[in-house]
PDB file of C-alpha atoms and ligand atoms in Angstrom:
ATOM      1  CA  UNK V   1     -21.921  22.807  12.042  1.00  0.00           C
ATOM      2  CA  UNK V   2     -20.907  24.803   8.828  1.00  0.00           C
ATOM      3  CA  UNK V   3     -18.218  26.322  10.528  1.00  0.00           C
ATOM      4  CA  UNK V   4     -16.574  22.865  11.534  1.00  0.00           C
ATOM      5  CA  UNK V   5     -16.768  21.565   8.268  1.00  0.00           C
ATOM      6  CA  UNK V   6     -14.736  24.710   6.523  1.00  0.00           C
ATOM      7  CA  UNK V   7     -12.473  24.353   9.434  1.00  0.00           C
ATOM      8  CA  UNK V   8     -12.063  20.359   8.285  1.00  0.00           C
ATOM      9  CA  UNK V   9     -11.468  21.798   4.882  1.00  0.00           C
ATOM     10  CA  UNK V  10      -9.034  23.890   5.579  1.00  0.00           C
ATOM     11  CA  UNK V  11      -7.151  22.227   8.019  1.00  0.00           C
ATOM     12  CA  UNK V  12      -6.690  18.794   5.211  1.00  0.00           C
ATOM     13  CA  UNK V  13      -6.010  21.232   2.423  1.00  0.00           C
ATOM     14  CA  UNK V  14      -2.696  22.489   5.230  1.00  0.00           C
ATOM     15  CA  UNK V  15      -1.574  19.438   5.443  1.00  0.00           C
ATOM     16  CA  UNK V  16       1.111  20.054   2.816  1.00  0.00           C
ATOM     17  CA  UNK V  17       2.736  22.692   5.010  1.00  0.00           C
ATOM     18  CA  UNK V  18       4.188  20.714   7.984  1.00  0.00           C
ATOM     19  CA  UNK V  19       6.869  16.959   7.906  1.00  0.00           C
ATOM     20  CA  UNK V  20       4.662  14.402   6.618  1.00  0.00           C
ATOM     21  CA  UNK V  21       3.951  11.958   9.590  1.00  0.00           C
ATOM     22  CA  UNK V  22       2.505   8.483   8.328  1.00  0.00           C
ATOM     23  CA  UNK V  23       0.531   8.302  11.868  1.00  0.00           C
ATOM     24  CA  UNK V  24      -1.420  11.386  10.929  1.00  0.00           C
ATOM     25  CA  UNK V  25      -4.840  10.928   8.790  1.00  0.00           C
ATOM     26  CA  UNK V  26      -4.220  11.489   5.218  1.00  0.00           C
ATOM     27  CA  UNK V  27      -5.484  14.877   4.077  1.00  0.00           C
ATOM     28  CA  UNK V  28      -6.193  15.791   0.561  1.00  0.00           C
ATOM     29  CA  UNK V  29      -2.897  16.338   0.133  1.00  0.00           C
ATOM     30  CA  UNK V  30      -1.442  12.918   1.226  1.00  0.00           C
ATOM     31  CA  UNK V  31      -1.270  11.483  -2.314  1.00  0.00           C
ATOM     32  CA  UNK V  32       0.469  14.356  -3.796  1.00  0.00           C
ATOM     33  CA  UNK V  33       2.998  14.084  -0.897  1.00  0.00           C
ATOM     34  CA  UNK V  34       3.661  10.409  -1.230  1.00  0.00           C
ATOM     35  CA  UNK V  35       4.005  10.476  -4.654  1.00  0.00           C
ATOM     36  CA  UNK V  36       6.781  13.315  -4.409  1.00  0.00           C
ATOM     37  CA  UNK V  37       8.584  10.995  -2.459  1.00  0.00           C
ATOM     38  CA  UNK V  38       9.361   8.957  -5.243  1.00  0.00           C
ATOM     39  CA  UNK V  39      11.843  10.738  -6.424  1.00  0.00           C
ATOM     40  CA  UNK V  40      13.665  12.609  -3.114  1.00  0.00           C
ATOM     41  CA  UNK V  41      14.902   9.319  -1.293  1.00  0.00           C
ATOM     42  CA  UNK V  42      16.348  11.410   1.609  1.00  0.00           C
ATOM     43  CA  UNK V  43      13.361  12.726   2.465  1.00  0.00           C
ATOM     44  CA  UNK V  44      11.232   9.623   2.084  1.00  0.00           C
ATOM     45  CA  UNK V  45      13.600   8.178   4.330  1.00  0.00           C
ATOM     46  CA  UNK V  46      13.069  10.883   7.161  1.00  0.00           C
ATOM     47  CA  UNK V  47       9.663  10.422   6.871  1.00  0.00           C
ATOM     48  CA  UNK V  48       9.084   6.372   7.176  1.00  0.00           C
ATOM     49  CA  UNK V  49      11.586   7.082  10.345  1.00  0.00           C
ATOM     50  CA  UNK V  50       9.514   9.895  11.401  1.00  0.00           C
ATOM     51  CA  UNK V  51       6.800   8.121  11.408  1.00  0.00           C
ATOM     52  CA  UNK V  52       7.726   5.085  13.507  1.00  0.00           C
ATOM     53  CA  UNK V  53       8.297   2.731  10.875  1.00  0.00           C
ATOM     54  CA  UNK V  54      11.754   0.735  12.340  1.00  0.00           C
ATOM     55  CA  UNK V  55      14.142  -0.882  12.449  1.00  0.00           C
ATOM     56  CA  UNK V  56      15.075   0.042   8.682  1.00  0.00           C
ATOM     57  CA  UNK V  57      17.357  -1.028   6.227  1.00  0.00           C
ATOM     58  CA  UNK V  58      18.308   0.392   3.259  1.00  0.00           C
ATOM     59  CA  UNK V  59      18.513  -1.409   0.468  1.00  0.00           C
ATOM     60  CA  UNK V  60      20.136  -0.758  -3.063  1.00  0.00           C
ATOM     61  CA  UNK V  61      20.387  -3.433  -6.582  1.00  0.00           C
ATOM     62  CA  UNK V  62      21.965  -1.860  -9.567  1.00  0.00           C
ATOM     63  CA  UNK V  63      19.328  -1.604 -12.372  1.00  0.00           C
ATOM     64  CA  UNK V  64      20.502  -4.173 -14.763  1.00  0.00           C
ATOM     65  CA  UNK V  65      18.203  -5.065 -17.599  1.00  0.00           C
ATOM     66  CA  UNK V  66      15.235  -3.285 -16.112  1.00  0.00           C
ATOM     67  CA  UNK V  67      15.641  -4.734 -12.924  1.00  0.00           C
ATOM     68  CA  UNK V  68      16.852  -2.873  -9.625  1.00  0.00           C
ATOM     69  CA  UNK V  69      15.952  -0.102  -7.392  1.00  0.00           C
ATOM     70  CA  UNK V  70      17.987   2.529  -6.048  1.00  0.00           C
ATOM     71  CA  UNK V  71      15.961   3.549  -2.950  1.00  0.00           C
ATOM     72  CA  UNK V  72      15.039   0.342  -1.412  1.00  0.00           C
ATOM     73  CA  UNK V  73      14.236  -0.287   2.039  1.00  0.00           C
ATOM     74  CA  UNK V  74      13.306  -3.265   4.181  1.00  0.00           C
ATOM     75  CA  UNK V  75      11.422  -2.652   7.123  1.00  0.00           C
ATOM     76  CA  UNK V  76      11.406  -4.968   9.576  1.00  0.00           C
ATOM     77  CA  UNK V  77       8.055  -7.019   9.029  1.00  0.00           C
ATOM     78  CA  UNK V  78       6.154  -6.148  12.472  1.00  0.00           C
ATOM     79  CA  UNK V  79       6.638  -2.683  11.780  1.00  0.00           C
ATOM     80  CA  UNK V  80       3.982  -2.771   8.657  1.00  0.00           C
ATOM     81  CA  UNK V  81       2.207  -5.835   9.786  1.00  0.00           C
ATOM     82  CA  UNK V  82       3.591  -8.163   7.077  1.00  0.00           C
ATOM     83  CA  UNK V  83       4.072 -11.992   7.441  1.00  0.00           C
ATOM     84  CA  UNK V  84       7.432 -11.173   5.868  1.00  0.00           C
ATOM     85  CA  UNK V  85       9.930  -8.715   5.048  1.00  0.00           C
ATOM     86  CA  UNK V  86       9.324  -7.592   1.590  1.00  0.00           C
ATOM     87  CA  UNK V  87      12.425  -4.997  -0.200  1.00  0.00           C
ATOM     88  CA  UNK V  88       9.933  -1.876  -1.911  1.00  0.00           C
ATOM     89  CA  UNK V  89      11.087   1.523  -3.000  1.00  0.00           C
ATOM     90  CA  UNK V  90      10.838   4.082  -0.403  1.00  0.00           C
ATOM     91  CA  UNK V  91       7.873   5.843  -1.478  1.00  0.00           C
ATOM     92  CA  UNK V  92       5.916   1.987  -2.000  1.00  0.00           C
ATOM     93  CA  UNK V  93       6.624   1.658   1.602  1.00  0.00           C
ATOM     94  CA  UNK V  94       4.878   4.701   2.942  1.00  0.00           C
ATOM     95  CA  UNK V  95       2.313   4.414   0.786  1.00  0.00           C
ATOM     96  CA  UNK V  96       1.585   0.999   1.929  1.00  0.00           C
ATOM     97  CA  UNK V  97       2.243   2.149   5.636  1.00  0.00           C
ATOM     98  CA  UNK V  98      -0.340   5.169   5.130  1.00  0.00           C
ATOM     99  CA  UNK V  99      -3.022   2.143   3.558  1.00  0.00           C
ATOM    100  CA  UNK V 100      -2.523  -0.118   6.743  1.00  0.00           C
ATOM    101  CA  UNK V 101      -3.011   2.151   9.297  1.00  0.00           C
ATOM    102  CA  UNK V 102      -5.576   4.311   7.929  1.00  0.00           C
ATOM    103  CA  UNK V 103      -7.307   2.174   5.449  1.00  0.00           C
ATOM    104  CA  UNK V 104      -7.476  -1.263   6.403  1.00  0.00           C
ATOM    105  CA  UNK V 105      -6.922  -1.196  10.719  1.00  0.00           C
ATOM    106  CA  UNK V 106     -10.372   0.769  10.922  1.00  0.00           C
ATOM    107  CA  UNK V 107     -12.236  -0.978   8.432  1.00  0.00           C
ATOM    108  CA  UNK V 108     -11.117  -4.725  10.252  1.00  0.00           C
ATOM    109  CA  UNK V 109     -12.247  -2.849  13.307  1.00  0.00           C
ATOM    110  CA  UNK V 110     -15.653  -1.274  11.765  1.00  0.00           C
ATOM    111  CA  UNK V 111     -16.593  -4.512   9.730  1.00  0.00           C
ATOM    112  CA  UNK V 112     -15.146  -7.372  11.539  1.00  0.00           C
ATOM    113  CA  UNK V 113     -14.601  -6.059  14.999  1.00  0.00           C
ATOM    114  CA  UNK V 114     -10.883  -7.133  14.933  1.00  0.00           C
ATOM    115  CA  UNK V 115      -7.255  -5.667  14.331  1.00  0.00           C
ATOM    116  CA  UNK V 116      -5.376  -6.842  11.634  1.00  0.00           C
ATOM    117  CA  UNK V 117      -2.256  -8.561  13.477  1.00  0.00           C
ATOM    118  CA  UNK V 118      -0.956  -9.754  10.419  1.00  0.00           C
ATOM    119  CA  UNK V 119      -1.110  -9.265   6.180  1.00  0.00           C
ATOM    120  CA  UNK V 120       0.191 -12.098   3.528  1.00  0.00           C
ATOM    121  CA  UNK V 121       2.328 -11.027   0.638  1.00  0.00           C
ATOM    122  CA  UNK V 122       3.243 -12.666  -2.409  1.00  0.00           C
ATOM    123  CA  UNK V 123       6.504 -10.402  -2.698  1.00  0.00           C
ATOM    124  CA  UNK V 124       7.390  -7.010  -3.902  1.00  0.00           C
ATOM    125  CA  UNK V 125      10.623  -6.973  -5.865  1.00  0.00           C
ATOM    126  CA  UNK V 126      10.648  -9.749  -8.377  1.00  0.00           C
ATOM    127  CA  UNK V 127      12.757  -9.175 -11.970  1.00  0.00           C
ATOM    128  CA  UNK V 128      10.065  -9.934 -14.253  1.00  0.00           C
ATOM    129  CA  UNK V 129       7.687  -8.992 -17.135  1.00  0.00           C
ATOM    130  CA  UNK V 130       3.945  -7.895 -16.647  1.00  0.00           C
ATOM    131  CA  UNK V 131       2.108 -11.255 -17.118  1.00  0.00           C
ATOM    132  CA  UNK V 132       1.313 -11.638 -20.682  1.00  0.00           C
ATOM    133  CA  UNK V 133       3.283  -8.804 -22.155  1.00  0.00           C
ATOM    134  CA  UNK V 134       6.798 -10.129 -22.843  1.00  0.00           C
ATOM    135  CA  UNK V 135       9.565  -7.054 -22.894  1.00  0.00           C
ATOM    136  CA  UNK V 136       7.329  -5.079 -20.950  1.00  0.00           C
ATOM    137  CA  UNK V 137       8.566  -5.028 -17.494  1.00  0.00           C
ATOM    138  CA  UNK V 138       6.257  -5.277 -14.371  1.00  0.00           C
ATOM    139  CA  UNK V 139       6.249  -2.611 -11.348  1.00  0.00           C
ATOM    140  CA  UNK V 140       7.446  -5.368  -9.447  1.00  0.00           C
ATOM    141  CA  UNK V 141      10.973  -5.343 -11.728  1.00  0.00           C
ATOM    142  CA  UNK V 142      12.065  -2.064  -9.532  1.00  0.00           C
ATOM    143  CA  UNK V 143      10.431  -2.994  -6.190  1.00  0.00           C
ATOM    144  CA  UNK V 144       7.302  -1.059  -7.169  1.00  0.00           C
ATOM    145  CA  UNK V 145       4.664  -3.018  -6.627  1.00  0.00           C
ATOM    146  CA  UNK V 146       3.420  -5.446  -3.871  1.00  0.00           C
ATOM    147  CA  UNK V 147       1.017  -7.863  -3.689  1.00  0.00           C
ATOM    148  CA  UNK V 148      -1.211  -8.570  -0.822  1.00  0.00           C
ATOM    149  CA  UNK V 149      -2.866 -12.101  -0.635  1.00  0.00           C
ATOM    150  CA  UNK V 150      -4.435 -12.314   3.101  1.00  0.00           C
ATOM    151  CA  UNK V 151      -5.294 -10.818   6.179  1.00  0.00           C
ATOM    152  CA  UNK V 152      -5.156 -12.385   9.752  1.00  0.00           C
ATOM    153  CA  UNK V 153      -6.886 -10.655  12.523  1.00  0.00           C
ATOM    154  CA  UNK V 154      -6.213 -10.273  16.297  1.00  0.00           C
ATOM    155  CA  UNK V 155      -8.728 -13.121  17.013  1.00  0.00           C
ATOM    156  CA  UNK V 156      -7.488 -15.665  14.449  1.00  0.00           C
ATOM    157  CA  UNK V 157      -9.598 -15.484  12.275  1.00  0.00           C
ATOM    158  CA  UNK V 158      -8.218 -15.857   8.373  1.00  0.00           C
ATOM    159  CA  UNK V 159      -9.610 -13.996   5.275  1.00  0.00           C
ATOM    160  CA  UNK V 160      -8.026 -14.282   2.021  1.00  0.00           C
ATOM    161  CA  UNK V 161      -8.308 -12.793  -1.308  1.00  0.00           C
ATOM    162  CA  UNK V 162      -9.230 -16.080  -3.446  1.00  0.00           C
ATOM    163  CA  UNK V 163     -11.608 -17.188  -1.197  1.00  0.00           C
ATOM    164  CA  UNK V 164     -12.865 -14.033   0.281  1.00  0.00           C
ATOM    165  CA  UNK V 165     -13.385 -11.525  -2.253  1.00  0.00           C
ATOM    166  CA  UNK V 166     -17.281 -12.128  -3.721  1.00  0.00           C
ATOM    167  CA  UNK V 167     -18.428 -12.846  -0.028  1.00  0.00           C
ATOM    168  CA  UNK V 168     -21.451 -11.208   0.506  1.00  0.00           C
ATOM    169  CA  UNK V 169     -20.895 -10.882   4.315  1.00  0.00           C
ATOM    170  CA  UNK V 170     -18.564  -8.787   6.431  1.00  0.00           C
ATOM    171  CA  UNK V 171     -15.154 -10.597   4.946  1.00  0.00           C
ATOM    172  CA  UNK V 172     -16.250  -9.650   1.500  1.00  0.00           C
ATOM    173  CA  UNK V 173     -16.989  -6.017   2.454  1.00  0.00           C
ATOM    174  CA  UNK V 174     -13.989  -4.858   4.176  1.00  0.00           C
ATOM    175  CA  UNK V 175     -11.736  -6.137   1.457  1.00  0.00           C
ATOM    176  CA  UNK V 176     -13.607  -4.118  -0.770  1.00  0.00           C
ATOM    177  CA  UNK V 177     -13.928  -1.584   1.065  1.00  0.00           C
ATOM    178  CA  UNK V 178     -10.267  -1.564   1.937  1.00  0.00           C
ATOM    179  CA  UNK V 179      -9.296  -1.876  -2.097  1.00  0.00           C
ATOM    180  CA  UNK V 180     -11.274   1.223  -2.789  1.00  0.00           C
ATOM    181  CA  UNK V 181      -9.362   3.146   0.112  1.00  0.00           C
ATOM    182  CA  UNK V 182      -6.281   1.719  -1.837  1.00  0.00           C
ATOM    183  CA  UNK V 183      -7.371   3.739  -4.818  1.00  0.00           C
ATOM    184  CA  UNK V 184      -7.042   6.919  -2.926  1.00  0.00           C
ATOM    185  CA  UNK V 185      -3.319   6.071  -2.100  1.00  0.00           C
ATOM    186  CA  UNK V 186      -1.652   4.143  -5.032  1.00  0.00           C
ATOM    187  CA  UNK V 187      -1.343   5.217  -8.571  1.00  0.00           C
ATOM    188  CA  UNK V 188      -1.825   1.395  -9.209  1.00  0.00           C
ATOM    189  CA  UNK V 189      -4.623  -1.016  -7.811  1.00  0.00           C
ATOM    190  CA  UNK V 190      -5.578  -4.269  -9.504  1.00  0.00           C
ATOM    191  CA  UNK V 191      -7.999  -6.483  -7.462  1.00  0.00           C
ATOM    192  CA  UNK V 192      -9.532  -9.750  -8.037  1.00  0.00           C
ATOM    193  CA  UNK V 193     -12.082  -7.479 -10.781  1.00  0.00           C
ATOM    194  CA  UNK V 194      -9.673  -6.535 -13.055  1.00  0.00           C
ATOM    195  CA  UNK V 195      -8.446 -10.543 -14.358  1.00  0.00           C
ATOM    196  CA  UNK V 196      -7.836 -13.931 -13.560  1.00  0.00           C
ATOM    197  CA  UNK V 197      -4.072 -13.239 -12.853  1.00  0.00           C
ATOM    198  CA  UNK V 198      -5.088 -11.182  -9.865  1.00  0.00           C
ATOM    199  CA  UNK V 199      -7.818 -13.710  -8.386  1.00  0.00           C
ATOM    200  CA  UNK V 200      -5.729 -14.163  -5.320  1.00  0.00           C
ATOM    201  CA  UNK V 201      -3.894 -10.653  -4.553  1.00  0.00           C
ATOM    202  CA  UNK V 202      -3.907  -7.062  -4.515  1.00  0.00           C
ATOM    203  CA  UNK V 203      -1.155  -5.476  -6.583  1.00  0.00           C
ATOM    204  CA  UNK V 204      -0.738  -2.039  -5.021  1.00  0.00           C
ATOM    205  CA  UNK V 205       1.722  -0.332  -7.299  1.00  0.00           C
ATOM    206  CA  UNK V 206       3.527   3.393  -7.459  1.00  0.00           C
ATOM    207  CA  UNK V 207       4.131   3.521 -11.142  1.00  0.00           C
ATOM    208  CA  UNK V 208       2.881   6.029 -13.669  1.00  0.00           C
ATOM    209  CA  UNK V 209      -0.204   4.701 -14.907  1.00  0.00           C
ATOM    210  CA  UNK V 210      -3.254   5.579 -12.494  1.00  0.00           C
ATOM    211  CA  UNK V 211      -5.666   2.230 -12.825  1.00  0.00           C
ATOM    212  CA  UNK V 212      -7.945   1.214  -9.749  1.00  0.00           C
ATOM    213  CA  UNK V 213     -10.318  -1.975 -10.545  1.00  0.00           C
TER     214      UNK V 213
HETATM  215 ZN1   ZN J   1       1.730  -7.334  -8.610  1.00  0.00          ZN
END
């Protein structure tokens, strides 16, 4: 039994030493990695199409005022479960691909005995300022950011953020659940807890300030 553990150890702590795959269980280096690919785009690239995430485009808007990105991409919807394509920064995407898969499919399966077929987005890139804080621009200005607003499962059933997120049941626990696991991905996590602006959504941000609430 002690000897498997150290082996787990050790064998997360490696992870660092081979191509990042998205379809392999984050290790305790996963965050590390996915924030360093933030600022090589060609190798953020290689991995979301290493890791099965197509078709891909790639997707570029001068910065202009504080607005733009320079590594975009738009995966094609299905391939991250989304309702609709969204543009994000390369390193936004994998992050969010690394969440889905390893965060939220097993707790819908654990809690609520379903896949997820399908997650509800308000947008990612939007040129704006952070609500409340004129001049100061928002994550979502440079395709940063993303917010998540609902989750439809394999059977049908619907669960979403404003209506869902003090339920004391099963609904109400995985999206907690699954907005902690969020904290162990994304510098930035702002749920429903954290204001009224974010009663409806998840923002799920890569930007430099670490906040999870
Ligand atoms: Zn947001």
């Amino acid at each position: 039994m002690v000897l498997g553990a150290t082996a787990a150890i050790v064998l997360s702590d490696l992870d660092g030493w081979w191509p990042l795959d998205l379809r392999d269980r984050p290790g305790a280096l996963t965050p590390w990695r996915l924030r360093l690919l933030a600022a090589d785009e060609k190798s953020c690239l290689a991995t979301l199409r290493r890791s099965g995430i197509a078709p891909l485009t790639v997707s570029q808007r001068p910065l202009v005022n504080g607005c733009g990105y320079t590594d975009g991409v738009a995966p094609a919807a299905f391939a991250l479960a989304l309702d609709k394509p969204p543009v994000m920064r390369c390193a936004l995407a994998a992050t969010y691909a690394a969440w889905e898969r390893h965060v939220v499919q097993p707790a819908a399966k654990r809690r609520l005995g379903s896949e997820v077929r399908e997650i509800s987005h308000f947008g990612a890139y939007s040129c704006r300022d952070i609500r409340g804080r004129p001049g100061r621009r928002s994550q979502h200005a440079t395709a940063n950011a993303i917010d998540i607003s609902g989750f439809t499962l394999a059977n049908g059933r619907q669960l979403t953020l404003s209506r869902d997120w003090k339920d004391d049941g099963a609904e109400g626990r995985f999206l907690r659940e699954i907005r902690d696991g969020a904290c162990g991905l994304f510098v930035g996590v702002l749920s429903p807890d954290w204001n009224a602006a974010h009663a409806d959504h998840f923002h799920l941000d890569m930007g430099r300030f670490g906040v999870c609430r």
